[in-house]
Amino acid sequence: MNEIDVLTAFIEEGYQISPEAVDLICSHCSPRELVAYVLENVDLSVLVIDVEHIDLEGFSSPVHVNEETFHLSEELPPGHPESSFDSSYQAPSMPEGFKSNYCNVESPVSVLSDITDNSTCVGEYMEFVQFFRNRYSRLSDIIRSRITSRPIESLKKGKGTNFRGSREAGEVSIIGMISDIKSTSNGHKIIEVEDPTGSFSVLIRMADKDLFEQASHFVLDEVVGFTGNLTNDGNLMIVQKVTLPDLPAVNPKKTGTFGKAVLTSDIHIGSNTFLEEPWEKFLDFLNGDTDNEALAAISKEIRYLLVAGDLVDGVGIYPGQDEELSILDVYDQYKKAGEYFSMIPKHIEIIISPGNHDAVRQAEPQPRLPENIRDYFPDNVTFVGNPSIVDLDGVKVMLYHGRSIDDLVASVPGVSYGEPTKAMVEMMKFRHLSPTYGSRVSIAPEKNDYFVIGNVPDILHCGHVHTIGVEWYKNVLLINSGTWQDQTEFQKRVNVVPTPAQVPVVDLETLKTTILKFDE
């Protein structure tokens, strides 16, 4: 059930519904049943359905809602993630007596969102206008459910407050896309925002410490709500409150499925720093070829493997790259990758999305890999674009390679390559994966902004920065899945220390995550 289906269901019954409530219903594993339950039990005096009217505890769903506590590294028998693998690598095969718990169980993959075969842009001016209007419309609708805002053009000159904050009129609210951020000589922030009707300046004072801290996390082209009073000349708003299009406060963990998913990225096959031996140990693990009982037990539970970009190292990505390649031809790199992935058991469904090193357009959103490359891979691989959303038997995963993390590290205090999930928290707060146009990420102006986080996923899976991170944010599991590449010369120059050959494994029922290490 999508957003339009939910809206239609309530409108036909004579109700309005807030965007936040729509998000909550769409993010549930049984949205259709939940809609029917809400309509059956809502008080007749209610005109607008909001989150508070959705009684999830009372909803008798066939899907189990699990409330277990998240553990970064689940306690396992001694030697589990830390143990070394002594055997030399051979082409893996199922060991005698090994049988996956899910060999005969279907592991469905539904692609919910993907630019592939839907790209229409050619880079014309009006396409950029349409792209940003689509972003503004969708994000402002979320904020508008939380504040009563006015169009910017309606802010006429008149009495408001002076800079000392004395009130002569009521507060007003506007919702705008940030077009400029400046600092005054006194250290205050002046932010220029715009909506489809015009532009306006808002001021956030240093003395308002909480607001000023919030404003330090703003980057260009994000959509934010501002509430405050106008100065006497009506040309400036003194901000009293900031409203973000943040995730709903109530967004329950729920799965109702079973088995495990392995999340990885940034394999970089073809690079001379590709960690071939740990990667081959990982393939052994997927095939159950290990003497470690704990690892063998986990391998039997695996239903899915997700790769969030940079499958190969590519060719011509940066100057002098050919000196750091062990496989010089990009097609040979993908052939080798196809050989590796053909060694993975057929019952494991594999989902692969591209990154900035892969053989697709550099502008994001990126379509899936082309057919002549997909042909190198086995039938149990589903190729999707970047970003994309997939449903893994009831668990929604948003895959995004994560190139915008470079922009967020450069712009937002406290965000670093060493803690990549801090950047992912910013994506969630502003409901956008890559807001800033004209920076490190090349953006293609599609009709629909595929970076907007509309329906809330259960898991956001990123890569790109080569460091591993796992964190919860408002019941969304954030995972950056590290790399299979050792430290490169470029990383040495910028002091980035990767965490290679570490793999997050997610229990699809509880969303508890275990980190397995294959570099020891």
Phi, psi and omega in degrees: 000124180262183185300317182296320178299317181294313179302315182298318182300319182281322179297319180297336178265005175090015182247152164262161181215138182285152177303326180295320178292323176299315178302316182298316181292316181295332182278351180281151181290336181234067187297320183296316178294323180294320177301313180299321180294316180297314181297328181285330189248356183291143178295139184295341180280349183281131177255324181241117179285125177237178182304323183295342180269000181257102185271088182291327180294324180277348182286118181272087183263146175291351181265130180284129176264112186264132183245024182293152181284141179288137174234126179296316180229100184297139179293124181228168180304152182308140177089358186297286181279339188270346188291148176270162179250117189274333188284142174287153188285139168226159177306118189291146172216158180301121179294156181300130180089347180280133176214122177295146176295343189235025179302323184252017180253131177290135177242086187291147174232120176245126178271114185267330182209131184191134179287341185308128180068008180240005182284132181234354189282148173235002176092020179281158185304313184293336176292323176294319178300313181295320179300311182287329175294322177297316177299311182300315182300314185288318181283325179292329176299321178295313181293323182296337177286352183246339177221156175265106188253164177240151172297147182299325182296341182278351180281099182262159178300136179175182183283137176225258173228157171269181186292345178275354172090012178288136187271128173236358178203166181288166177288153174232157179232142174226158175237124184219159172268131185287121180251343180198146177228123180230160174246139178278173179295338178268002177092357177289162177254130171250123185243126177267125180235157179218150170232182183299349183257346182163189181232159184203155179255137175236149182241132175244120187275148178299327182295333177275081193300317182294317178295320181295322177295317176302316183294334179292345179264358179288142169231164185298145174077010170278155180254125187221148173261138180235133176237133180182196180244148179275149173290169185302327180275356176074012185259359185210141175257131171268112191284132175250339184205142176243135178239122179261160174276041187301166177299152176302145179295331179247103178216088194290149170289136179200145178220289181081006178247200188207171179083191185227155175238136177259130182246129178211174181190174170051055180285319174061046174298133183106344177278148176284357173253009173297129184273083188295316184294311175299323178298319180290328173296323177297317177297320175303315180301314180300332179269004180075014184271077180205146176276350181281116185297323180294316178295320179297321179295320179294317183298329179291341184267354189282127177247333187224148170230123181245133180240117184262057169096163181056055176297320178238172180278338178079185181222136177072023181284325179212159183300135177078011183297328183300336178284348182247017181254140171264338175235113191278335183262130184295325179291324175294326176299315180290327175299316178296318178299317179299322177297316179299313185288339174289343178277351181279138182308142187292338181284346178275119177278129184249133177240126182236125172244158184273168173227191185287348176266355184272166188274060172225177181299147179286330180293135177261147005288146182259138174285171177295167179299148184291162187299321182295339174271320180301331182296342179285348191252157182288171187288343181273017177255128172254123180262132180229170179275184180230113001278171176205164176234130178236150175253118180257082178053043176107349177254119182270124181241126173262121177259128174217128185302320172105024182295333180293347176300328176303316180295318183291323176298321182285338191247334190249124178300139176088352178265130185216164176292331180290336177233076188295336181290342175298320176294323181291329173297319177298320177302319181289319181298321183261004177054041181207135184278329186207079190285324193276120176273141174088011177255227185287331183267123174280124186246130175270128185280083177279164179298325180249132179279101184287354180272346178293133178268091181277276174292129186284125179281167171279326182225135167252120185245117179237172176215229171078315190269356173069018175236143185270144178202143177222130182203148172265140170223111180048049176067018167251130181274119180257124181227125165252125199261019172072217189200168171242026180239134177288173182300128180270168178298321179297316180297325177297320182294326182258010175061041173261122181254109182286163174240077188280163172060033173240135190232120172284133175241121186254127171286118186289344178275317185255343187064016171290144188239134176243138177259118176260138181247131182241018183251015183236000000 
